[in-house]
XYZ file of C-alpha atoms in Angstrom:
147
model
C -98.096 66.477 169.165
C -97.845 62.732 167.975
C -94.549 63.640 166.367
C -93.135 65.227 169.600
C -94.223 62.002 171.648
C -92.648 59.789 168.978
C -89.293 61.735 168.986
C -89.331 61.732 172.657
C -89.929 57.962 172.884
C -87.146 57.451 170.298
C -84.693 59.790 172.241
C -85.090 57.603 175.402
C -84.295 54.330 173.505
C -81.030 55.792 171.878
C -77.742 57.039 173.300
C -78.082 60.496 174.152
C -74.507 61.704 174.634
C -71.015 60.422 175.045
C -69.041 61.444 177.909
C -65.213 61.039 179.048
C -64.925 59.588 182.228
C -61.729 61.108 183.851
C -61.381 58.387 186.375
C -61.479 55.345 183.954
C -60.079 57.439 180.952
C -62.955 55.985 178.979
C -65.706 57.270 176.768
C -69.156 56.335 178.041
C -72.270 56.207 176.171
C -75.251 57.572 178.356
C -78.639 56.606 177.139
C -81.742 58.770 176.898
C -83.768 56.847 179.405
C -81.050 57.015 182.034
C -80.609 60.827 181.233
C -84.538 61.123 181.784
C -84.596 59.241 185.102
C -81.154 60.757 186.479
C -81.401 64.209 184.964
C -83.429 65.897 187.642
C -79.983 65.873 189.615
C -78.353 68.175 187.202
C -78.457 71.188 189.215
C -76.011 69.518 191.722
C -73.341 70.174 188.722
C -75.086 73.359 187.440
C -76.822 71.497 184.748
C -80.275 72.328 184.095
C -81.347 70.744 180.581
C -83.391 68.183 182.153
C -85.882 70.765 183.162
C -86.803 71.177 179.521
C -88.862 67.913 180.134
C -91.755 69.439 182.487
C -91.699 72.466 180.125
C -92.567 70.111 177.398
C -95.028 68.232 179.497
C -96.866 71.427 180.381
C -96.891 72.719 176.969
C -98.454 69.721 175.216
C -101.957 70.155 176.912
C -101.952 73.697 175.942
C -101.291 73.002 172.518
C -104.045 70.368 172.555
C -106.456 73.004 173.910
C -105.694 75.573 171.236
C -103.646 77.960 173.604
C -101.202 78.365 171.106
C -99.505 81.547 172.270
C -98.883 79.884 175.729
C -97.839 76.492 174.016
C -95.357 78.502 171.724
C -93.771 80.438 174.499
C -93.657 77.533 176.852
C -92.115 75.424 174.062
C -89.476 78.080 173.152
C -88.661 78.090 176.877
C -88.292 74.354 176.987
C -85.872 74.504 173.773
C -83.794 77.136 175.451
C -83.369 74.995 178.671
C -82.929 71.964 176.674
C -79.964 73.781 174.535
C -78.386 74.474 178.183
C -77.442 70.984 178.214
C -74.365 72.099 176.282
C -73.200 73.905 179.405
C -71.959 70.481 180.101
C -68.899 71.160 178.111
C -67.774 73.673 180.867
C -69.429 72.002 183.993
C -68.172 68.213 184.183
C -70.325 66.013 186.325
C -68.874 64.516 189.446
C -68.775 60.774 189.176
C -68.926 60.162 192.960
C -70.771 61.963 195.844
C -67.490 63.547 197.040
C -67.203 65.799 193.915
C -63.592 64.654 193.358
C -62.023 66.534 190.358
C -60.274 63.568 189.449
C -63.269 61.516 188.683
C -65.850 63.451 186.376
C -67.798 63.055 183.408
C -66.951 65.476 180.525
C -69.277 66.067 177.610
C -67.610 64.677 174.622
C -70.340 65.074 172.056
C -74.077 64.658 171.772
C -75.450 61.776 169.792
C -78.728 60.900 167.782
C -81.025 60.475 171.007
C -79.985 64.227 171.984
C -80.982 65.399 168.693
C -84.271 63.528 168.807
C -85.097 64.897 172.156
C -84.297 68.327 170.898
C -86.617 67.747 168.046
C -89.462 66.729 170.189
C -89.004 70.071 172.265
C -88.811 72.180 168.790
C -92.178 70.428 167.684
C -94.179 72.144 170.107
C -93.267 76.054 169.347
C -93.280 75.058 165.657
C -96.750 73.213 165.715
C -97.997 76.100 167.684
C -96.815 78.788 165.219
C -98.211 76.674 162.519
C -101.808 76.166 164.004
C -102.207 79.721 165.331
C -101.578 80.838 161.817
C -104.094 78.402 160.288
C -106.514 79.453 162.973
C -105.920 83.125 162.212
C -106.809 82.366 158.513
C -109.758 80.558 159.387
C -111.064 83.434 161.650
C -110.091 86.031 158.895
C -112.039 84.090 156.259
C -115.259 83.606 158.501
C -115.140 87.611 159.330
C -114.884 88.288 155.668
C -117.743 86.108 154.918
C -119.876 87.775 157.773
C -119.335 91.323 156.343
């Protein structure tokens, strides 16, 4: 859980993606924190990746409470939703409210912040799987001692 939180914090402090602005014809770095604060508006451009964040937030307490199966599947859902960020390649973001096709942000490539963010998402199902396996071994050992 700590590793996930650290990776998430690092992802907010780094550039997450580089996008091409068709209006200015320049590449723009988009920082993780601005993606976090503005990403909820993604559905306007049919982009859903930001919604991996609430799924991550919901899965962490489940992991802490030992609800590994729920944490695992919610974490897997977060990873899948996070990967949907790549749909930005086919769905450019309008730069203004009018949705003009001449002024859009097209995803050029993800950067280190994006990969740290994805790492923070992957940590939950990976941790849940490892902890569930460890828990099963402990229960099996306890059952064999009783018999």
